[in-house]
XYZ file of C-alpha atoms in Angstrom:
293
model
C -54.463 -11.406 -28.115
C -53.745 -7.736 -28.261
C -53.361 -7.812 -24.471
C -50.795 -10.604 -24.744
C -48.867 -8.753 -27.445
C -48.916 -5.613 -25.394
C -47.629 -7.483 -22.332
C -44.871 -9.140 -24.394
C -43.915 -5.761 -25.811
C -43.779 -4.303 -22.299
C -41.554 -7.137 -21.065
C -39.298 -6.700 -24.066
C -39.088 -2.977 -23.385
C -38.223 -3.578 -19.704
C -35.505 -6.064 -20.661
C -34.041 -3.549 -23.103
C -34.012 -0.894 -20.377
C -32.261 -3.252 -17.945
C -29.645 -4.120 -20.577
C -29.094 -0.448 -21.338
C -28.711 0.339 -17.623
C -26.188 -2.477 -17.189
C -24.203 -1.270 -20.192
C -24.200 2.272 -18.850
C -22.853 1.077 -15.506
C -20.031 -0.853 -17.185
C -19.159 2.136 -19.370
C -16.207 2.457 -21.733
C -12.760 1.090 -21.074
C -10.162 3.177 -19.249
C -6.379 2.966 -19.351
C -4.021 3.765 -16.493
C -0.729 5.542 -17.099
C 2.145 7.381 -15.398
C 1.454 10.263 -13.008
C 1.062 13.560 -14.862
C 2.585 16.243 -12.654
C 2.845 19.853 -13.761
C 6.314 21.483 -14.035
C 7.633 22.317 -10.582
C 5.205 20.007 -8.794
C 6.287 17.302 -6.364
C 4.247 14.295 -5.252
C 3.762 14.105 -1.496
C 2.991 10.753 0.141
C 1.671 10.524 3.696
C 1.006 7.067 5.138
C -0.261 6.038 8.566
C -0.334 2.381 9.602
C -1.960 1.911 12.990
C -2.723 -0.971 15.354
C -4.627 -0.030 18.513
C -5.766 -3.360 19.913
C -3.053 -5.917 19.281
C -2.484 -8.940 21.500
C 0.598 -10.945 22.483
C 0.597 -14.534 23.706
C 3.735 -16.140 25.138
C 3.759 -19.867 25.859
C 6.563 -21.390 27.927
C 5.855 -24.953 28.925
C 2.644 -25.000 30.913
C 2.687 -21.232 31.476
C 0.925 -18.730 29.193
C 1.325 -14.975 29.461
C -0.867 -12.560 27.532
C -0.312 -8.888 26.844
C -1.180 -5.978 24.567
C 0.618 -4.145 21.764
C -0.045 -0.928 19.855
C 1.951 0.379 16.907
C 1.953 3.549 14.835
C 4.027 3.838 11.654
C 4.079 7.261 9.971
C 5.671 8.261 6.665
C 5.767 11.748 5.120
C 7.925 12.168 2.030
C 7.928 13.918 -1.345
C 9.672 13.323 -4.647
C 10.185 15.225 -7.888
C 11.306 13.788 -11.236
C 13.046 15.654 -14.012
C 12.599 14.789 -17.677
C 14.557 11.612 -18.599
C 18.078 12.058 -19.975
C 18.846 11.380 -23.638
C 19.918 7.828 -22.786
C 16.689 7.190 -20.843
C 18.164 7.643 -17.357
C 15.595 8.891 -14.847
C 16.610 11.450 -12.218
C 14.816 12.951 -9.261
C 14.981 14.291 -5.728
C 13.450 12.863 -2.551
C 12.626 14.936 0.530
C 11.933 13.130 3.829
C 9.830 14.964 6.417
C 9.062 12.003 8.712
C 9.687 8.278 9.069
C 8.608 7.302 12.573
C 7.529 4.091 14.294
C 6.083 4.048 17.817
C 5.504 0.764 19.636
C 3.938 0.163 23.065
C 4.000 -3.305 24.651
C 2.320 -4.249 27.942
C 3.279 -7.687 29.245
C 3.350 -9.150 32.725
C 2.340 -5.831 34.275
C 5.238 -3.964 32.651
C 5.088 -1.469 29.786
C 7.822 -0.935 27.219
C 7.897 2.027 24.832
C 9.980 2.128 21.660
C 10.115 5.314 19.578
C 12.119 4.793 16.399
C 12.665 7.956 14.329
C 14.643 7.476 11.132
C 17.786 9.615 10.755
C 16.632 10.258 7.179
C 14.027 12.712 8.529
C 14.961 16.204 7.403
C 17.163 14.904 4.595
C 16.986 15.485 0.849
C 18.842 13.283 -1.630
C 19.035 12.490 -5.336
C 17.857 9.285 -7.003
C 18.750 7.902 -10.424
C 17.749 4.916 -12.511
C 19.475 3.930 -15.761
C 17.451 2.106 -18.450
C 16.908 -1.480 -17.310
C 18.691 -0.811 -14.005
C 17.688 -0.334 -10.370
C 17.118 2.867 -8.429
C 20.276 4.338 -6.871
C 20.110 6.643 -3.854
C 22.821 9.272 -3.535
C 23.084 9.910 0.214
C 25.532 12.505 1.529
C 27.319 10.129 3.913
C 25.993 11.801 7.081
C 23.815 8.758 7.846
C 25.194 5.203 8.170
C 23.716 3.141 5.347
C 23.098 0.106 7.581
C 20.876 2.281 9.799
C 18.568 3.398 6.976
C 18.753 0.382 4.663
C 15.201 -0.673 5.465
C 13.802 2.788 4.662
C 15.784 2.898 1.404
C 14.566 -0.579 0.437
C 11.005 0.491 1.194
C 11.289 3.542 -1.064
C 12.979 1.562 -3.851
C 10.194 -1.017 -3.837
C 7.586 1.739 -3.969
C 9.239 3.505 -6.909
C 9.317 0.342 -9.019
C 5.820 -0.834 -8.112
C 3.419 -1.806 -10.898
C -0.085 -1.838 -9.500
C -2.124 -1.183 -12.627
C -2.386 -3.182 -15.880
C -0.760 -1.940 -19.085
C -3.984 -2.581 -21.015
C -7.402 -0.941 -20.903
C -9.962 -2.238 -18.369
C -13.663 -1.726 -17.713
C -15.833 -1.779 -14.598
C -15.841 -5.286 -13.129
C -12.408 -6.272 -14.441
C -9.845 -7.664 -11.975
C -6.075 -8.030 -12.068
C -3.234 -9.123 -9.816
C -0.558 -6.746 -8.513
C 2.580 -6.988 -6.385
C 1.825 -5.549 -2.904
C 5.446 -5.760 -1.688
C 5.468 -2.126 -0.519
C 2.254 -2.541 1.479
C 3.679 -5.618 3.134
C 6.841 -3.734 4.176
C 4.949 -0.717 5.525
C 2.611 -2.831 7.652
C 4.933 -5.590 8.863
C 8.636 -5.361 8.058
C 9.302 -8.997 9.001
C 7.190 -10.292 6.115
C 9.602 -9.425 3.305
C 10.078 -13.100 2.360
C 6.431 -14.113 2.663
C 4.317 -15.238 -0.279
C 1.862 -12.459 -1.089
C -1.113 -12.189 -3.436
C -2.645 -8.829 -4.287
C -5.827 -8.383 -6.306
C -7.513 -5.233 -7.595
C -10.958 -4.828 -9.180
C -12.295 -1.737 -10.923
C -15.545 -1.184 -9.051
C -16.741 2.171 -10.329
C -15.824 5.185 -12.479
C -17.279 8.485 -11.321
C -17.445 11.204 -13.964
C -18.094 14.850 -13.149
C -17.661 18.224 -14.853
C -14.097 18.637 -13.582
C -12.908 15.192 -12.449
C -12.999 11.545 -13.419
C -12.313 9.150 -10.550
C -11.718 5.393 -10.522
C -12.681 3.441 -7.392
C -10.771 0.180 -7.114
C -11.340 -2.626 -4.611
C -8.106 -3.997 -3.122
C -7.371 -7.346 -1.473
C -3.998 -8.422 -0.048
C -3.239 -11.847 1.396
C 0.180 -12.971 2.572
C 1.416 -16.133 4.268
C 4.877 -17.375 5.060
C 6.704 -19.895 7.226
C 10.358 -20.593 7.964
C 11.444 -23.848 9.601
C 14.767 -23.421 11.390
C 17.523 -25.936 12.090
C 16.775 -25.844 15.835
C 13.233 -27.143 15.224
C 11.457 -23.835 15.741
C 9.208 -22.148 13.201
C 8.554 -18.529 12.247
C 5.322 -17.812 10.410
C 3.158 -14.870 9.417
C -0.202 -14.141 7.853
C -1.780 -10.934 6.507
C -5.325 -10.350 5.278
C -6.286 -6.840 4.154
C -9.158 -5.367 2.149
C -10.051 -1.832 1.132
C -10.051 0.554 -1.796
C -7.873 2.970 -3.736
C -9.039 6.153 -5.463
C -7.303 7.244 -8.695
C -7.733 10.589 -10.461
C -7.895 9.540 -14.124
C -6.787 12.974 -15.350
C -3.529 13.120 -13.374
C -3.248 9.339 -12.724
C -2.462 10.119 -9.080
C -3.695 7.468 -6.630
C -4.995 10.023 -4.171
C -6.138 7.752 -1.350
C -5.631 4.161 -0.275
C -7.500 2.656 2.679
C -6.936 -0.867 3.953
C -8.119 -2.747 7.030
C -7.335 -6.242 8.209
C -5.308 -8.445 10.515
C -1.614 -9.282 10.760
C -0.627 -12.434 12.672
C 2.989 -13.422 13.359
C 4.334 -16.342 15.359
C 7.685 -17.837 16.349
C 8.885 -20.802 18.383
C 7.707 -24.351 18.943
C 4.602 -25.968 20.379
C 5.823 -25.646 24.000
C 7.749 -22.378 23.701
C 6.236 -19.813 21.371
C 5.214 -16.225 20.765
C 2.125 -15.122 18.825
C 1.227 -11.527 17.963
C -2.169 -10.587 16.505
C -2.608 -7.026 15.257
C -5.755 -5.480 13.736
C -4.340 -2.947 11.261
C -5.657 0.171 9.564
C -3.565 1.725 6.794
C -4.294 5.066 5.148
C -2.120 6.484 2.371
C -2.797 9.872 0.783
C -0.977 11.498 -2.122
C -1.138 15.046 -3.440
C 0.738 17.503 -5.633
C 2.770 20.170 -3.808
C 4.935 23.070 -5.000
C 7.314 23.018 -2.040
C 7.839 19.669 -0.262
C 7.273 19.950 3.533
C 10.387 19.840 5.699
C 10.647 19.775 9.514
């Protein structure tokens, strides 16, 4: 009898320990907030989106031609915000060190190289946003707006992104976010596609000097456009990875995503399909003097 009681007590003790361990892993709730930069500090963003083993398939009647494609998209820019005006207007400066896209296509024994460097590289310009309004970019007129509209749209979408919930979360909690900026950086032709982004707080690491949140990220995007001539354009993106956030400064210091981007155009007998394995790395840091070329 005493043996049975002692065994029951031991099992009860083990269960209590397991419950305590689980509770410790979940930990207290955390709340995300705006980036806390020190006076005079800028935020530098460096992103590299790379595809090293893409494939192209062209179908024309009974003939099929296959080829290879590699792409490299690089972004290096910094921004600084001043304190909001009395009416709530936000003001800041953006410095562009690099916006560059390199593409290599091998098809039918021929190679084509396209190096597209944005004329915004080396530029610095002001940005403003009135309460309830959109971001406005004050360019100096030295660059035709139609030439850099895509880069400006990309930056505007990034500045108004809302990736994190406005309520406290704990380890294991998930939430949806709008991955429009990720979609633009990886595949510019997907701007009208339907996209779902999900984040999940996987772990909070606490140390003597830093508290870091590790967040799992999943992005899925699909879209199709049926044209009047009977052809179809479609695209699909599937990405997974993680983002690291410093909970003291609220800076998302590193984002890593891997996956596949598939785009296709044409009809059953005359079509083009591009499949690109993609790796995206985005790092952010505080800098005193934004880098310029």
